[in-house]
Coordinates of C-alpha atoms in Angstrom, one line a residue:
M236 CA 115.2 172.8 72.7
S237 CA 114.0 173.5 76.3
I238 CA 115.4 170.0 77.8
L239 CA 118.9 169.2 77.4
L240 CA 120.3 165.6 76.8
P241 CA 120.9 164.3 80.3
A242 CA 124.9 164.8 80.9
K243 CA 125.5 160.9 81.3
Y244 CA 124.5 160.2 77.5
R245 CA 126.5 163.3 76.0
D246 CA 129.6 161.3 75.4
Q247 CA 127.8 157.9 74.7
I248 CA 128.9 156.9 71.1
L249 CA 128.9 153.5 70.1
F250 CA 131.2 153.5 67.0
K251 CA 132.8 157.2 67.1
R252 CA 132.6 156.8 63.0
E253 CA 135.2 153.9 63.0
P254 CA 134.9 151.6 60.4
I255 CA 132.9 148.4 61.1
F256 CA 134.6 146.4 57.9
T257 CA 138.4 146.0 57.5
A258 CA 137.8 145.9 53.9
P259 CA 134.8 146.5 51.5
V260 CA 131.9 144.2 51.1
T261 CA 131.3 142.5 47.8
P262 CA 128.1 141.3 46.3
P263 CA 127.8 137.5 47.2
G264 CA 129.3 135.6 43.9
P265 CA 127.1 133.1 42.4
G266 CA 125.5 130.4 44.4
K267 CA 126.1 131.9 47.8
K268 CA 123.8 133.3 49.8
V269 CA 123.5 135.8 53.2
Y270 CA 120.6 133.6 54.1
A271 CA 119.5 130.3 52.9
L272 CA 116.5 128.8 55.3
T273 CA 115.0 125.5 55.6
T274 CA 111.8 124.7 54.9
E275 CA 111.5 124.5 59.0
Q276 CA 112.8 128.1 59.1
I277 CA 110.4 129.3 56.6
N278 CA 107.1 127.7 57.8
D279 CA 108.5 129.2 61.1
I280 CA 108.5 132.6 60.2
R281 CA 105.4 132.3 58.2
R282 CA 103.3 131.1 61.4
I283 CA 105.0 133.9 63.7
R284 CA 103.6 136.7 61.2
S285 CA 100.4 135.2 61.1
E286 CA 99.4 135.1 64.7
R287 CA 98.0 138.8 65.0
I288 CA 97.2 141.5 62.5
E289 CA 96.5 144.0 64.8
L290 CA 99.8 144.3 66.2
D291 CA 101.6 145.8 63.0
P292 CA 101.3 148.8 61.0
G293 CA 100.8 147.7 57.0
M294 CA 100.0 144.2 58.2
G295 CA 103.3 143.6 58.9
G296 CA 102.0 140.6 60.6
V297 CA 100.4 138.9 57.7
V298 CA 102.3 136.9 55.7
P299 CA 102.6 138.6 51.6
T300 CA 101.0 135.4 50.2
K301 CA 97.8 136.2 52.4
I302 CA 97.6 139.6 51.2
R303 CA 98.2 138.9 47.2
E304 CA 95.0 136.6 47.7
W305 CA 93.5 139.8 49.0
L306 CA 94.9 141.5 45.5
Q307 CA 94.0 138.8 43.3
Q308 CA 90.2 139.2 44.9
G309 CA 90.1 142.8 43.8
I310 CA 90.9 144.6 47.2
T311 CA 93.4 147.1 45.9
V312 CA 93.9 148.5 49.3
T313 CA 93.8 146.1 52.4
S314 CA 95.2 148.6 54.8
L315 CA 94.7 152.6 55.2
D316 CA 96.4 154.9 57.4
F317 CA 94.7 158.0 58.7
M318 CA 97.4 160.8 59.9
L319 CA 94.4 162.4 61.7
T320 CA 96.4 165.5 63.0
K321 CA 99.8 167.0 62.9
Q322 CA 99.2 168.0 66.8
C323 CA 100.8 166.3 69.4
N324 CA 101.6 166.6 73.4
F325 CA 105.1 165.9 72.6
Q326 CA 108.0 167.1 70.6
C327 CA 110.0 163.9 69.8
T328 CA 113.8 164.8 69.1
W329 CA 113.5 162.5 66.4
C330 CA 110.1 163.3 64.9
F331 CA 110.2 163.0 60.8
A332 CA 106.4 164.4 60.9
E333 CA 106.6 167.9 61.8
S334 CA 104.2 167.3 64.4
G335 CA 104.0 169.1 68.0
P336 CA 102.0 171.3 70.3
R337 CA 101.1 174.1 68.2
A338 CA 100.7 171.9 64.7
T339 CA 96.9 172.8 63.7
E340 CA 97.0 170.7 60.2
H341 CA 94.1 168.0 60.4
L342 CA 91.9 166.0 57.9
A343 CA 88.4 167.2 57.9
Y344 CA 85.9 164.6 59.3
G345 CA 83.9 164.7 56.4
R346 CA 86.5 164.0 53.8
L347 CA 87.5 161.0 56.5
E348 CA 83.7 159.7 56.5
A349 CA 83.5 159.6 52.8
T350 CA 86.9 158.1 52.5
I351 CA 86.0 155.2 55.2
R352 CA 82.6 154.5 52.9
Q353 CA 84.9 154.0 50.2
A354 CA 87.3 151.8 51.6
A355 CA 84.7 149.8 52.7
E356 CA 83.4 149.3 49.0
I357 CA 87.0 148.3 47.9
G358 CA 87.1 145.9 50.8
T359 CA 89.9 147.6 52.8
K360 CA 91.0 145.5 56.1
L361 CA 92.7 147.4 58.5
F362 CA 92.8 151.0 59.5
I363 CA 95.6 152.7 61.2
L364 CA 95.1 155.9 63.2
T365 CA 97.8 158.1 63.7
G366 CA 99.1 161.2 64.1
G367 CA 100.7 163.6 65.6
E368 CA 98.7 162.1 68.7
P369 CA 95.6 160.8 67.4
L370 CA 93.7 161.2 70.8
L371 CA 94.2 165.1 70.1
Y372 CA 92.4 165.1 66.9
R373 CA 89.3 167.4 66.7
D374 CA 87.5 168.5 63.4
R375 CA 87.0 172.6 64.0
A376 CA 84.0 172.7 61.7
S377 CA 82.1 169.6 63.3
G378 CA 83.6 169.0 66.6
K379 CA 84.0 165.5 65.7
G380 CA 87.1 163.9 67.6
F381 CA 89.3 160.5 67.7
F382 CA 86.3 158.1 68.9
D383 CA 83.8 159.6 66.4
V384 CA 86.3 158.3 63.5
V385 CA 86.4 155.1 65.4
D386 CA 83.0 154.7 65.9
C387 CA 82.3 156.0 61.7
I388 CA 84.5 152.8 60.7
L389 CA 82.8 150.4 62.7
D390 CA 79.4 151.3 61.8
T391 CA 80.4 152.0 58.2
Y392 CA 81.5 148.0 58.0
R393 CA 78.6 146.9 60.2
T394 CA 76.4 148.2 57.9
A395 CA 77.9 146.9 55.0
G396 CA 78.1 143.6 56.8
K397 CA 82.1 143.7 57.0
E398 CA 84.2 143.6 60.0
A399 CA 87.5 146.4 60.0
R400 CA 90.4 146.1 62.5
I401 CA 91.5 149.1 63.9
L402 CA 95.2 149.9 65.0
A403 CA 96.0 153.6 66.7
F404 CA 99.5 155.0 67.0
D405 CA 99.4 156.3 70.5
D406 CA 102.0 157.7 73.0
V407 CA 99.3 156.6 75.8
A408 CA 100.2 159.6 78.0
L409 CA 96.8 160.9 77.4
V410 CA 94.9 157.8 78.2
T411 CA 92.7 158.1 81.3
P412 CA 90.6 155.3 82.9
E413 CA 87.7 156.6 80.8
I414 CA 89.7 156.3 77.6
A415 CA 91.4 153.4 78.3
A416 CA 87.4 151.7 78.8
K417 CA 86.3 153.2 75.5
L418 CA 89.7 151.8 73.5
A419 CA 88.7 148.4 75.0
E420 CA 85.3 148.2 74.3
R421 CA 85.7 148.9 70.6
R422 CA 88.6 146.5 70.6
I423 CA 91.1 148.9 68.9
G424 CA 94.9 147.3 68.9
L425 CA 97.3 149.8 70.3
C426 CA 101.1 150.8 69.2
A427 CA 102.0 152.7 72.0
K428 CA 105.0 154.8 72.6
G429 CA 108.2 153.7 75.0
D430 CA 111.8 154.3 74.0
T431 CA 113.3 153.5 77.6
L432 CA 112.7 153.0 81.4
D433 CA 115.4 156.3 82.1
E434 CA 112.5 158.6 83.0
E435 CA 114.7 161.6 82.6
L436 CA 116.0 160.4 78.9
Q437 CA 112.2 159.6 77.9
D438 CA 111.5 163.0 79.0
Y439 CA 114.3 164.4 77.0
K440 CA 113.6 162.3 74.0
L441 CA 109.7 163.7 73.8
Q442 CA 110.4 167.4 75.4
K443 CA 108.5 167.3 78.2
R444 CA 108.9 167.1 81.8
G445 CA 107.1 164.6 83.5
A446 CA 106.1 162.8 80.1
F447 CA 107.6 159.3 81.4
R448 CA 105.6 159.5 84.3
Q449 CA 102.2 160.2 82.1
M450 CA 103.2 157.5 80.4
M451 CA 103.2 155.3 83.0
A452 CA 99.8 156.0 84.4
G453 CA 98.5 155.5 80.9
Y454 CA 100.1 152.1 80.9
R455 CA 98.6 151.3 84.1
N456 CA 94.9 152.7 82.4
L457 CA 95.6 150.0 79.9
W458 CA 96.3 147.2 81.9
Q459 CA 93.3 147.8 84.1
A460 CA 91.1 147.9 81.0
G461 CA 92.7 144.6 80.0
Y462 CA 95.2 145.5 77.5
G463 CA 98.5 142.9 77.7
V464 CA 96.0 140.4 79.5
R465 CA 92.8 139.9 77.0
Q466 CA 93.9 138.1 73.8
E467 CA 91.5 140.3 71.8
L468 CA 92.9 143.6 73.1
P469 CA 96.5 143.6 71.7
I470 CA 99.1 146.1 72.3
V471 CA 102.5 146.4 71.1
V472 CA 105.2 148.9 72.7
N473 CA 107.3 150.8 70.0
S474 CA 110.9 151.7 70.6
V475 CA 113.1 154.0 68.5
L476 CA 116.5 152.7 69.1
D477 CA 119.3 154.9 69.0
H478 CA 122.8 155.8 70.8
T479 CA 121.0 156.4 73.8
T480 CA 118.4 153.7 74.1
F481 CA 120.5 151.2 73.0
E482 CA 122.0 150.0 76.2
G483 CA 118.7 150.2 78.2
M484 CA 116.7 148.4 75.7
V485 CA 117.1 144.8 76.8
D486 CA 115.8 145.7 80.5
L487 CA 112.9 147.4 78.6
H488 CA 112.4 144.6 76.6
L489 CA 111.7 142.4 79.7
W490 CA 109.7 145.3 80.9
V491 CA 107.3 144.9 78.0
R492 CA 107.1 141.1 77.5
E493 CA 106.4 140.9 81.2
H494 CA 103.5 143.1 80.9
G495 CA 102.3 141.0 78.1
M496 CA 102.6 143.4 75.4
E497 CA 104.9 142.9 72.0
H498 CA 107.8 144.8 71.6
S499 CA 108.6 146.6 67.8
I500 CA 112.0 148.4 67.9
V501 CA 112.8 150.5 65.1
P502 CA 116.4 151.5 64.7
V503 CA 116.6 155.3 63.6
H504 CA 117.7 156.5 60.3
Y505 CA 118.2 159.6 58.7
C506 CA 115.0 161.2 58.3
G507 CA 113.0 164.1 59.8
N508 CA 114.6 165.1 62.9
A509 CA 117.1 162.2 63.3
V510 CA 119.7 163.9 61.1
G511 CA 122.0 164.9 63.8
E512 CA 123.0 163.5 67.2
D513 CA 120.5 160.4 66.6
Q514 CA 122.5 159.1 63.9
E515 CA 125.9 160.2 63.6
A516 CA 126.6 158.9 67.2
G517 CA 126.0 155.4 65.7
I518 CA 123.2 152.8 65.3
H519 CA 124.5 150.3 62.8
S520 CA 123.6 146.7 61.5
P521 CA 126.0 145.0 64.2
H522 CA 124.0 146.7 67.0
V523 CA 120.7 145.3 65.8
K524 CA 122.3 141.9 65.0
V525 CA 123.3 141.5 68.5
L526 CA 120.2 142.7 70.4
Y527 CA 117.9 140.9 68.3
D528 CA 120.1 138.0 69.2
L529 CA 119.7 138.7 72.6
I530 CA 116.3 139.4 73.0
A531 CA 115.4 136.5 71.4
R532 CA 117.4 134.1 73.1
L533 CA 115.3 135.9 76.3
D534 CA 111.9 135.5 74.6
A535 CA 112.7 131.4 74.5
D536 CA 114.0 131.4 77.8
R537 CA 111.8 133.8 80.0
F538 CA 108.6 133.8 77.8
G539 CA 108.6 130.2 75.9
D540 CA 108.0 132.4 72.6
P541 CA 111.6 131.4 70.7
W542 CA 112.2 132.9 67.1
V543 CA 115.3 133.5 65.0
P544 CA 116.3 136.9 64.0
W545 CA 116.8 137.5 60.5
S546 CA 115.3 140.6 59.4
A547 CA 115.7 144.3 60.5
F548 CA 112.5 144.0 62.3
S549 CA 111.1 142.0 65.8
K550 CA 110.0 138.8 65.0
N551 CA 110.6 139.0 61.4
K552 CA 107.6 141.0 60.9
T553 CA 108.6 143.1 57.9
C554 CA 106.0 146.0 56.8
N555 CA 103.9 144.9 53.9
R556 CA 102.3 148.5 53.3
N557 CA 104.0 149.3 49.9
L558 CA 102.7 145.8 48.6
S559 CA 98.9 146.8 49.5
G560 CA 98.6 150.0 52.1
L561 CA 98.2 153.7 51.6
H562 CA 98.6 156.6 54.2
I563 CA 96.6 159.6 53.7
R564 CA 98.4 162.3 55.5
S565 CA 96.9 165.3 57.5
S566 CA 97.1 167.3 54.1
G567 CA 95.2 164.8 52.1
Q568 CA 98.3 163.6 50.3
V569 CA 98.0 159.8 49.4
T570 CA 101.4 158.2 49.7
A571 CA 102.4 154.3 50.5
C572 CA 103.5 155.4 53.9
S573 CA 103.8 157.8 56.6
E574 CA 107.7 158.5 56.1
S575 CA 107.8 157.8 52.4
P576 CA 109.5 160.4 50.6
G577 CA 106.7 163.0 49.2
G578 CA 105.6 166.5 48.2
S579 CA 106.2 167.8 51.5
P580 CA 106.8 171.7 50.9
G581 CA 109.4 171.7 54.1
D582 CA 111.4 168.5 52.4
P583 CA 114.7 169.8 50.7
M584 CA 114.4 166.7 48.6
R585 CA 110.8 167.1 47.5
T586 CA 109.5 164.9 45.2
D587 CA 105.8 163.8 43.8
R588 CA 106.8 160.2 42.2
Y589 CA 105.5 158.8 45.6
V590 CA 102.0 161.0 45.9
F591 CA 99.3 159.3 44.4
G592 CA 97.0 161.8 44.8
D593 CA 94.7 164.1 47.3
I594 CA 91.4 162.9 49.3
H595 CA 90.4 166.3 48.7
Q596 CA 90.5 166.2 44.9
A597 CA 89.7 162.4 44.1
D598 CA 87.9 159.8 46.0
L599 CA 89.8 156.8 47.5
T600 CA 88.5 154.4 45.2
E601 CA 89.7 156.6 41.8
I602 CA 93.2 156.8 43.5
A603 CA 93.4 153.4 44.4
G604 CA 92.3 152.1 40.7
S605 CA 94.7 155.0 39.1
A606 CA 97.3 154.3 36.7
K607 CA 100.1 155.8 38.7
L608 CA 99.6 153.6 41.7
S609 CA 99.6 150.5 39.8
D610 CA 103.0 151.5 37.9
Y611 CA 104.5 152.2 41.3
R612 CA 103.8 148.8 43.2
R613 CA 105.3 147.2 39.7
E614 CA 108.4 149.4 39.9
F615 CA 108.6 148.5 44.1
E616 CA 107.9 144.7 43.3
A617 CA 111.2 144.8 40.8
G618 CA 113.4 147.0 43.3
L619 CA 116.1 145.1 44.2
G620 CA 119.4 145.3 45.8
R621 CA 122.9 143.8 45.1
Y622 CA 124.3 142.7 48.4
V623 CA 121.5 141.4 50.7
C624 CA 118.4 142.4 49.6
N625 CA 117.8 140.2 46.8
P626 CA 116.0 136.8 45.8
E627 CA 119.3 135.1 44.5
V628 CA 121.1 135.9 48.2
C629 CA 118.5 135.8 50.5
D630 CA 115.8 133.5 51.2
L631 CA 113.4 136.1 52.7
N632 CA 113.2 137.9 49.8
K633 CA 113.0 135.0 48.0
H634 CA 110.1 133.2 49.5
D635 CA 108.2 136.7 49.8
L636 CA 108.9 137.0 53.3
C637 CA 110.7 140.4 53.1
R638 CA 110.5 143.2 50.3
G639 CA 114.0 145.0 51.2
G640 CA 113.2 145.8 54.7
C641 CA 112.2 149.3 55.5
A642 CA 112.1 151.1 52.3
T643 CA 112.3 154.3 54.1
R644 CA 115.5 153.6 55.1
S645 CA 116.7 152.7 51.9
A646 CA 115.7 156.3 50.6
Y647 CA 117.2 158.1 53.4
S648 CA 120.1 156.0 54.6
A649 CA 122.9 154.5 52.8
M650 CA 125.7 151.9 53.4
D651 CA 129.1 152.5 53.0
Y652 CA 130.2 149.2 51.2
A653 CA 134.1 150.0 52.5
T654 CA 133.2 151.1 56.2
G655 CA 130.0 149.4 56.9
L656 CA 129.0 152.7 58.7
I657 CA 125.5 154.5 57.2
S658 CA 125.3 158.0 55.8
A659 CA 122.6 160.0 54.4
S660 CA 121.6 158.8 51.2
T661 CA 121.6 161.5 48.1
D662 CA 118.8 159.4 46.2
L663 CA 115.5 159.3 47.6
H664 CA 114.4 157.0 44.3
R665 CA 115.9 153.8 45.9
Y666 CA 112.6 154.3 47.9
S667 CA 111.3 151.9 45.5
E668 CA 114.1 151.3 42.3
F669 CA 117.2 149.8 45.0
R670 CA 116.2 148.8 48.3
E671 CA 118.4 147.6 50.7
D672 CA 118.1 148.2 54.3
P673 CA 121.5 149.2 55.8
L674 CA 119.9 148.2 59.5
C675 CA 119.3 144.8 58.4
P676 CA 121.3 142.3 60.4
A677 CA 122.3 140.8 56.9
W678 CA 124.8 143.1 56.6
T679 CA 126.7 142.2 59.5
V680 CA 126.5 138.4 58.3
L681 CA 127.8 139.0 54.9
A682 CA 130.7 140.9 56.3
E683 CA 131.1 138.1 58.6
Q684 CA 130.9 135.8 55.3
Q685 CA 133.8 137.7 53.8
G686 CA 135.8 137.8 56.7
V687 CA 135.7 141.9 57.0
L688 CA 133.8 142.1 59.8
R689 CA 136.2 144.2 62.7
P690 CA 137.5 141.7 65.1
G691 CA 136.0 141.1 68.2
L692 CA 133.1 143.6 67.2
L693 CA 130.1 141.7 67.8
D694 CA 131.4 140.0 71.5
E695 CA 132.1 143.8 72.4
I696 CA 128.4 145.1 71.9
H697 CA 127.0 142.0 73.4
A698 CA 129.3 142.5 76.8
R699 CA 128.2 146.2 76.5
L700 CA 124.6 145.3 76.7
V701 CA 124.9 142.7 79.4
Q702 CA 126.8 145.1 81.5
T703 CA 124.8 147.7 81.2
S704 CA 121.5 145.7 82.3
A705 CA 119.9 146.1 85.6
R706 CA 118.0 142.8 84.9
L707 CA 120.3 140.2 83.6
D708 CA 121.7 137.1 84.9
K709 CA 125.3 138.2 83.7
A710 CA 126.8 134.8 84.3
R711 CA 124.3 132.8 82.3
Y712 CA 124.2 135.7 79.4
Q713 CA 128.0 136.6 79.6
Q714 CA 128.8 134.5 76.3
R715 CA 127.1 136.0 73.2
I716 CA 125.4 132.7 71.3
P717 CA 124.3 133.6 67.5
L718 CA 120.9 132.3 66.8
H719 CA 122.4 131.6 63.2
S720 CA 125.9 131.7 62.2
A721 CA 127.3 132.8 58.9
R722 CA 128.7 129.4 58.5
Q723 CA 125.1 128.2 58.5
S724 CA 124.0 131.1 56.3
W725 CA 126.7 130.9 53.7
S726 CA 124.9 128.2 51.1
S727 CA 124.4 127.0 47.5
S728 CA 121.2 128.9 45.6
D729 CA 119.4 125.1 46.1
S730 CA 120.4 124.5 50.0
S731 CA 116.5 125.6 50.5
R732 CA 113.6 123.8 49.0
E733 CA 109.9 123.8 50.0

C-alpha cells in the first residue's frame, strides 16, 4: 500500500484478543429467550422498516411479510443488484470485491439491457447499481455509461406500465454538480460512502490522498441538488466499523443526521481484505451493542427519531436479499449477495453452491425459476443457529423480522463460545445452514443473562466513546443507558403475543 495507517491508530486495539466472556455461553434452555419483544415493539420495528425502501440494499427497509406477498404473487426476484464494473477510483483496505483503479471487468451493456427487460417481465421492484464505482462504468463495445443503464431501467419499466426504484452504491468523490443534478432528476436513491471525519484516516482507508476532500465536495453537490433535503431523494451514508473508525463513529453519526441523511453502520468481518488489522484488532458484539445504544439515544434526543436497537443493523433494517433478491457480478455470475461465497477463481475456499447461473449463458427468467435457486431459498429458510438466531430464543426471528443477521458474516466469521471473540470461519456453508451473526448485540445480551460477560466491559466501551467524541455533552451522556436490559429480555417463550 502506498499510504500507511496514521501513527495515532497503529496501537489502537480494542480488545487485544482478551476474552470477553469469563466462562462459555450456552444455548438458552427451554422457555428462555435472548429477545422477548412486546407486540408494541414488534409493530414499531415493522413501522420503521417500512418507511423508505430505497435506503437499503436487498430491500432491507421492507418487512419480510410484504416481500412474501410479492413472492406469492409470482414475483421470484424482488430486488436485483448489478455489479456494473470492478473499476474503482479507490482501493479500500477492506475491499471484498477485488476492485481498484486497474480493474477492467464489467458487464456488457447488451446483456444488461436484455436482463432489465427480463426483470420487468417477472416484476422485479428494485435495482441496485454497484461496483467498483458505478459512475466509472463504461461499456467498451457500445460506449454506454452509468446513466445509460439507469435510463434503460426507467424507460423499460415506463414502457411496460410499471415503476422501478433504483439505488446506487457510490463513494460520492466523483459527484460533480452536473452528476448530482442527473441523479436527482432520476430520483436515484444513494448509499454513499463515509467511514470517518478524520481526513487522514479516510484517505488511508481508501488508499488515495485527497479522497476525503473529494468526497466532501461530492456531498456538498448532492445537498445542493436536494439530497438530504427532499424526501423523494433518499440518501444513506454507509460506514464500515472497525477498530480505527469506532471512536469517531458517534461524531460521524451526528454529522450524517444533521445533514438530513440516514446512517448505515457495517461492522467489519473476515471477508476479502478484512482479515488482518481490520478484524484482528477487535470489533465484537459488545462494541456494536454499546454504539447502537448510544446513537439510538442521540437519534431520540437530537432528531426526534426514537428506535430500540436489537439486531446487527441500524434501526434493525436486516437485509432481505436471500429471501427474494439476486446479485449479478461483473463476471455475469448470479449469486444471492455481493459478498456471498461464490465461484471466484481467487477465492481459496471456492464453492459453486451459491452461484445460480450466469447471464451470459442463461436468461434471468430461467435462473429465477431454476430448481437450484428454489432449493437454496428453502435451505436458507431452514438454516438456524442454536444460541441467538432461532425462533425459539429470538422474537426477531420468530416474527420474521430477522433471518440470522448478515449471512455473509456467519459464513466468513465465527463466534468463539468460550471467549466471545470472533475468528475466521472454516465452513462457508454456514452461509445457509447455520446462521448466527457473531456481531449481533444479542451475544452480549446472552452473556449478560448468563452472568459471563466480563464485568465493567460495557461501561468501559461507553466511556471510551464519550471521552473521544468532540461533539457529545459529556456530562449528559456520561452514564451508559441500555435501551433494553438482559433482565427484560430474559423471559418465557410465551411472553410476546400478537
